[in-house]
Short mmCIF file of C-alpha atoms and ligand atoms in Angstrom, two decimals:
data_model
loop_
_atom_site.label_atom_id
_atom_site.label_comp_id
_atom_site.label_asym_id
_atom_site.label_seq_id
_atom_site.Cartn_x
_atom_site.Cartn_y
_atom_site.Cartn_z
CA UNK A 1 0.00 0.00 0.00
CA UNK A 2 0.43 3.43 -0.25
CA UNK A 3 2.04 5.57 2.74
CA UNK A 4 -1.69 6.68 3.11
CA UNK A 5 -3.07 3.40 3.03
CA UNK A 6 -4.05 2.79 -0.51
CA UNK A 7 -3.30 0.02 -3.05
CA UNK A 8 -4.63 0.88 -6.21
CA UNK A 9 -4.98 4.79 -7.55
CA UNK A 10 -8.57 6.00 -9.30
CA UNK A 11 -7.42 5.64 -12.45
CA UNK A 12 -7.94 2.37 -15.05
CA UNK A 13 -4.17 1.51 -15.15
CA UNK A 14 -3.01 -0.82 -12.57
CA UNK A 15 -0.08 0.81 -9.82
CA UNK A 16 2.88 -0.24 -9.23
CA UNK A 17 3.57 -0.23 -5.65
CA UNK A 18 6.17 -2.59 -4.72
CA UNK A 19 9.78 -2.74 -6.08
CA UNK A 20 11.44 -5.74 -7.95
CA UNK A 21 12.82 -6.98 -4.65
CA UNK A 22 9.28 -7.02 -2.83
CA UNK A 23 7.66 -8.68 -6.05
CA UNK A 24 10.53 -11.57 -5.84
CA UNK A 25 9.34 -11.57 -1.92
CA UNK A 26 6.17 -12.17 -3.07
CA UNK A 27 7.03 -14.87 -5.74
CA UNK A 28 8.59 -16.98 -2.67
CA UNK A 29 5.92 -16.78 -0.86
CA UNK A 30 3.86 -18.24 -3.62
CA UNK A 31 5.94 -20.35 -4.46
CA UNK A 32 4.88 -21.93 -0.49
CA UNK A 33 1.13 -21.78 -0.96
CA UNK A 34 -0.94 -24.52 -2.20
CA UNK A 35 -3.45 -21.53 -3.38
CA UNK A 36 -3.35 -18.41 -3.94
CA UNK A 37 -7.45 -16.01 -3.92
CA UNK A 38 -8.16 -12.80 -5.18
CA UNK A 39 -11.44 -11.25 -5.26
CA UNK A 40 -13.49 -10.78 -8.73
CA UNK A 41 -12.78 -7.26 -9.06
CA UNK A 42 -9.16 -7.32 -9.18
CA UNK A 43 -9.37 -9.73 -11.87
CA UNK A 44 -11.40 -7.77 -14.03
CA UNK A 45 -9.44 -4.52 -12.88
CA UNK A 46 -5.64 -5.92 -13.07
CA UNK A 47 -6.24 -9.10 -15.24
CA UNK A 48 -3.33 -10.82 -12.63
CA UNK A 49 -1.46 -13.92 -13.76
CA UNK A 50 -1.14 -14.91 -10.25
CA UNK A 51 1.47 -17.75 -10.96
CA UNK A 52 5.35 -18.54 -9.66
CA UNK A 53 7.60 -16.70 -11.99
CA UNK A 54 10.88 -18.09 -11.00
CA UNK A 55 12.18 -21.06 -12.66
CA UNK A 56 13.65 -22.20 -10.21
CA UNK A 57 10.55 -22.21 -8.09
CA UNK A 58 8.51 -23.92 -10.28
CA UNK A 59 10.97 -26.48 -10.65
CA UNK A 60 11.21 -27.32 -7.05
CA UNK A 61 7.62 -27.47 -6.82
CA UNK A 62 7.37 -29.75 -9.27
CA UNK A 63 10.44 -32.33 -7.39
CA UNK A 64 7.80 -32.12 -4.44
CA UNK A 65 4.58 -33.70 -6.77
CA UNK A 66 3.17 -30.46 -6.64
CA UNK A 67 2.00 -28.19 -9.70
CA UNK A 68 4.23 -25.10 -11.13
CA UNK A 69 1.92 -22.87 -9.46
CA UNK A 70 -0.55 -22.66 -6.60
CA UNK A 71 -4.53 -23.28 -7.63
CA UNK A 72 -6.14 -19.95 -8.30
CA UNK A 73 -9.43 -19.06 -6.45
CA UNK A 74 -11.59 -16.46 -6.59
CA UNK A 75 -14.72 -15.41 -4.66
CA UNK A 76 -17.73 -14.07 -6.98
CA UNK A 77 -21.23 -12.88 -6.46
CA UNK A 78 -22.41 -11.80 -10.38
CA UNK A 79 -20.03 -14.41 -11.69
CA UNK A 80 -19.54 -11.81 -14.12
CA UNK A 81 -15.90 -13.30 -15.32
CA UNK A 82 -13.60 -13.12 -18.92
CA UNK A 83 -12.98 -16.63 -19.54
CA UNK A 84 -10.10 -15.06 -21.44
CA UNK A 85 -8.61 -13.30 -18.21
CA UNK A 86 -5.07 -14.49 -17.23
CA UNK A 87 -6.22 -15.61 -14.01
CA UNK A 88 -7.86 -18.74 -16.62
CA UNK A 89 -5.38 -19.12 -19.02
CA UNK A 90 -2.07 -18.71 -17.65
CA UNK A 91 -0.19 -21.50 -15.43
CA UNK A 92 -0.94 -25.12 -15.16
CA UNK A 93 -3.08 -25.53 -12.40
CA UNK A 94 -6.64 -25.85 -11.40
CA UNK A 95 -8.87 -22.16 -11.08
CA UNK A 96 -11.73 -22.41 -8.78
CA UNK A 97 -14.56 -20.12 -8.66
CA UNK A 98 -16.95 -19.80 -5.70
CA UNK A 99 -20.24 -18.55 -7.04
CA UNK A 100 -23.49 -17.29 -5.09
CA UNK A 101 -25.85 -20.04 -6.14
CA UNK A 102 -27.96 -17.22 -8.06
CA UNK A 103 -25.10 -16.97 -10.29
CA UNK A 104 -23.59 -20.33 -10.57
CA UNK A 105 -25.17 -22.06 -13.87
CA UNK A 106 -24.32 -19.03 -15.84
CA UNK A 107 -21.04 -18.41 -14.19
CA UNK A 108 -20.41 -22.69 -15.10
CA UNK A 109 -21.63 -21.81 -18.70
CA UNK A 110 -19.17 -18.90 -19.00
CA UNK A 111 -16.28 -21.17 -17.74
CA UNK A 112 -16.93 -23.61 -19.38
CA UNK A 113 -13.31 -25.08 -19.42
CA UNK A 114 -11.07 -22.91 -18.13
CA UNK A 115 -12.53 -23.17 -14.24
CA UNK A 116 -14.40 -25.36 -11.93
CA UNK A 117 -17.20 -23.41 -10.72
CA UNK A 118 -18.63 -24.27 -7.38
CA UNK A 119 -22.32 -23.44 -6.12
CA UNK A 120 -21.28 -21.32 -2.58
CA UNK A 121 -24.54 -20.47 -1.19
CA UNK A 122 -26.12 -16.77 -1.25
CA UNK A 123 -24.70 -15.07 0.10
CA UNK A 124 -21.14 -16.71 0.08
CA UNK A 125 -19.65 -17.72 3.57
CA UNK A 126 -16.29 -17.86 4.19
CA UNK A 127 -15.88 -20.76 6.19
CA UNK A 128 -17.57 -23.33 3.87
CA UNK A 129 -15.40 -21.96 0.96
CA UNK A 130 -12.16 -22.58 3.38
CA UNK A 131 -13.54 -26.17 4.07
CA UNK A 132 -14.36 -26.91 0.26
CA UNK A 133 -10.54 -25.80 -0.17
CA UNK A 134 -9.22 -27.88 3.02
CA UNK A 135 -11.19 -30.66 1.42
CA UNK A 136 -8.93 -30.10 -2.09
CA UNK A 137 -5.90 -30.74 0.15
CA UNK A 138 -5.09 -26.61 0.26
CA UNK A 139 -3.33 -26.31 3.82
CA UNK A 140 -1.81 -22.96 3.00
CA UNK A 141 -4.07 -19.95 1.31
CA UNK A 142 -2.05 -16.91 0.45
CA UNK A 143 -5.19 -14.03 -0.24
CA UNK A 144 -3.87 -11.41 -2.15
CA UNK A 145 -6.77 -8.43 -2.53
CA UNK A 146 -8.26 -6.91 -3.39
CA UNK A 147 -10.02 -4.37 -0.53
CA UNK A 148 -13.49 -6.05 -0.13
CA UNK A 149 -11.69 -9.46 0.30
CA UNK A 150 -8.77 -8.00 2.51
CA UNK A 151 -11.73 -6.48 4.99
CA UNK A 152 -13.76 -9.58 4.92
CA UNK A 153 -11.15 -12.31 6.19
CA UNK A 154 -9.70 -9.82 8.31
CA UNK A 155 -12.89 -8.51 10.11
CA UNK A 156 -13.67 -12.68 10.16
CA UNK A 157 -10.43 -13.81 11.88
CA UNK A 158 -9.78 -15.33 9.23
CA UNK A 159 -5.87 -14.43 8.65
CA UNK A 160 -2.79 -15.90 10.22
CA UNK A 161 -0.61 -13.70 9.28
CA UNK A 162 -0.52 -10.47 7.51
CA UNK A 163 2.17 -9.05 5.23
CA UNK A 164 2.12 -5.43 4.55
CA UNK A 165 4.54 -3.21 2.54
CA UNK A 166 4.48 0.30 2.33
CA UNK A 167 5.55 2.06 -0.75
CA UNK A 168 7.53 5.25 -0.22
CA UNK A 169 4.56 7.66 -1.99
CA UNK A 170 1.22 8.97 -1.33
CA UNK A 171 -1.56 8.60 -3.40
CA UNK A 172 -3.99 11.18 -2.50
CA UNK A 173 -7.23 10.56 -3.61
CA UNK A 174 -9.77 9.00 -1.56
CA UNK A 175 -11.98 7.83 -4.90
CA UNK A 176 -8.95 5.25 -4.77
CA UNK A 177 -9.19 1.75 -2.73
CA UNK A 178 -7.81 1.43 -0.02
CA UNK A 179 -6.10 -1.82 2.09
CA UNK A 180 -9.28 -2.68 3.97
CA UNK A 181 -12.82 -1.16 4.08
CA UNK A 182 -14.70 -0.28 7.19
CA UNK A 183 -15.27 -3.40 9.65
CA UNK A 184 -15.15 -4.68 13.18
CA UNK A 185 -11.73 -5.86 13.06
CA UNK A 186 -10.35 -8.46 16.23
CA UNK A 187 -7.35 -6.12 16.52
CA UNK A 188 -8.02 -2.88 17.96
CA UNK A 189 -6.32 -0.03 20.89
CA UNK A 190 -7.17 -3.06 23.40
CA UNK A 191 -6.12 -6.06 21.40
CA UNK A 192 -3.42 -5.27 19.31
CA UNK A 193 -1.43 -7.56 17.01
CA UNK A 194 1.79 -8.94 17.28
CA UNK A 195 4.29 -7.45 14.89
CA UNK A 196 6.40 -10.69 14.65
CA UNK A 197 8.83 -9.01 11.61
CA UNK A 198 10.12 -5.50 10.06
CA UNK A 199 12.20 -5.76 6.49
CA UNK A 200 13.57 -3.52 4.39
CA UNK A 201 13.44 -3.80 1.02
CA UNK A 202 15.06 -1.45 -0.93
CA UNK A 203 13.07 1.73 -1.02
CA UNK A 204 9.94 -0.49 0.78
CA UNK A 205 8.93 -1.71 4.00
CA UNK A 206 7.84 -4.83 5.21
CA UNK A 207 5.68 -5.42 8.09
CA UNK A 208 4.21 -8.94 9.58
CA UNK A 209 1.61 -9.17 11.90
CA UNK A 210 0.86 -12.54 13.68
CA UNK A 211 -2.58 -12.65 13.73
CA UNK A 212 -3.43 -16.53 14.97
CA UNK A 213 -1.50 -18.81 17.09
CA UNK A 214 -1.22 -20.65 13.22
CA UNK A 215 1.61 -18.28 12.44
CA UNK A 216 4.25 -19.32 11.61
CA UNK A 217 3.25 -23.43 11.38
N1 LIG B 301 -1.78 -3.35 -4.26
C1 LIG B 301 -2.14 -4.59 -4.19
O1 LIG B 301 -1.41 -5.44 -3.66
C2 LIG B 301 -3.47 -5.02 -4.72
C3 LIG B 301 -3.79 -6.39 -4.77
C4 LIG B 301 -5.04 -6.76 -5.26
C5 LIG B 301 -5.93 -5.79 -5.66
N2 LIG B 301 -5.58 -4.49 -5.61
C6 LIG B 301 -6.56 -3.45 -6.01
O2 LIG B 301 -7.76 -3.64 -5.29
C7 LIG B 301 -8.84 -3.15 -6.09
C8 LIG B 301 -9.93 -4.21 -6.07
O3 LIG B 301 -10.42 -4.31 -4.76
P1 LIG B 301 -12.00 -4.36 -4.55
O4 LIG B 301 -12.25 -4.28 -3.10
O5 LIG B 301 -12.65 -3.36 -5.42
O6 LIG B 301 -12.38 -5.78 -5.15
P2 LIG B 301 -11.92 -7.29 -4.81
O7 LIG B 301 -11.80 -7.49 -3.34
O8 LIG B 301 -10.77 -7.66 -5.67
O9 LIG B 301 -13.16 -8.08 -5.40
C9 LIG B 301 -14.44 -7.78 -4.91
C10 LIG B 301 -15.39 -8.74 -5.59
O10 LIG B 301 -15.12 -10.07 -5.16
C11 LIG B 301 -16.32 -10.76 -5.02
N3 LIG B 301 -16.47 -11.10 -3.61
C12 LIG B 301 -15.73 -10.70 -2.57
N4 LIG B 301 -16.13 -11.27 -1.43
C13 LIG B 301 -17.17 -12.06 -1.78
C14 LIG B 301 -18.02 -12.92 -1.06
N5 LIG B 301 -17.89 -13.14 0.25
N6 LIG B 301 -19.00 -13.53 -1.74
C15 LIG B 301 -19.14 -13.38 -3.06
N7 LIG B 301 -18.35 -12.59 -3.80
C16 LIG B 301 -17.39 -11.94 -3.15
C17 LIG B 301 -17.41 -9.86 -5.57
O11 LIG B 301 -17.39 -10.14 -6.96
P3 LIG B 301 -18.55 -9.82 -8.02
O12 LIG B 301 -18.54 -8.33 -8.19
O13 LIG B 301 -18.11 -10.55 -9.27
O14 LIG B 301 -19.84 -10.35 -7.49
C18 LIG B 301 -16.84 -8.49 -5.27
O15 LIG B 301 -17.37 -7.47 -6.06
C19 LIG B 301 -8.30 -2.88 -7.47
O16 LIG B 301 -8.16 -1.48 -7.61
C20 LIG B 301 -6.94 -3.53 -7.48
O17 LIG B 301 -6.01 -2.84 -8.25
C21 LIG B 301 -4.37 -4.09 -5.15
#
């Protein structure tokens, strides 16, 4: 995010925030995740590839019986989705999409192919979508964005841990989105998190919160 707490600007183009050290950061962590979720919106607004870049990583992944890249998930009410998005046709691994039942035949129509849809209730609850996964053998969920999905695993408890960086630059503009939404978040003046880990990245900060006694199994 931003220094003033956003992480995208108002305009259509997507912004940069990290630096090439943070996004390699970011590619290791991948790299550990059997799944990696990202809320509708950011795939229609940033059209994310959401794979392991590395060489490397990929290849290790692959000595351990595991696919190149984490499963992609997203969370959608509409199931208004490009089947031709990058989230679908980039990396070799399985896309899931949890649909509001309202939604799900034409969402399964749409992706046709390039996703399993499944039927996730209306409205969609977290926890069943978390169990469907657990049931898929995902042990490890890394959700990255965008604000609407940030605020609703956070205000949930849903998080173990939290990884923030702060670009050095302000955006300004409060049509922008910003890290969370409004909510009843666990962590407050009373109860606040544990800051387990501050790194420096180049021109970027780091910043992990523990937020479950899961961190850091
Ligand atoms: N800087 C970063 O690291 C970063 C990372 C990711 C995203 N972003 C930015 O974040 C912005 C997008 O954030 P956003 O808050 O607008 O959208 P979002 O969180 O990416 O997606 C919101 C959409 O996800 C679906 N959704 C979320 N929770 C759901 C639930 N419980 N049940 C059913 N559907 C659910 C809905 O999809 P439908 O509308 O299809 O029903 C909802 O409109 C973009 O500007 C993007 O650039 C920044």
């Amino acid at each position: 995010m931003s220094i003033d707490g956003y992480i995208d600007d108002a305009t259509a183009s997507r912004l940069l925030l990290s630096n090439d050290a943070d996004f390699d950061r970011v590619d290791a962590v991948r790299a550990e995740c059997d799944a990696i979720l990202v809320g509708a919106h950011t795939i229609r607004q940033d059209n994310p590839r959401l794979v392991v870049r590395s060489p490397e990583r990929r290849d290790a992944r692959i000595a351990r019986g595991l696919p190149p890249s984490p499963i992609k998930v997203t969370l959608t009410a509409h199931g208004d989705l490009d089947p031709a998005a990058s989230f679908f046709t980039t990396g070799d691994t399985d896309k899931i999409v949890y649909c509001a039942s309202s939604a799900a035949d034409t969402a399964r129509k749409r992706l046709n192919g390039v996703a399993t849809v499944v039927d996730a209730g209306d409205p969609v609850d977290l926890n069943p979508v978390l169990a469907d996964l657990t049931g898929r053998g995902v042990r490890r969920l890394l959700v990255e964005g965008g604000s609407s999905v940030h605020t609703r695993f956070l205000t949930a408890g849903l998080a173990d841990e939290a990884h923030l960086v702060v670009a050095p630059f302000f955006v300004g503009d409060s049509r922008a989105t910003r890290f969370v939404g409004d909510g009843a978040y666990p962590w407050n003046s009373r109860y606040r998190a544990r800051l387990a880990e501050v790194r420096q990245l180049g021109d970027v900060v780091l910043l992990r919160y523990a937020l479950s006694e899961r961190f850091g199994r």
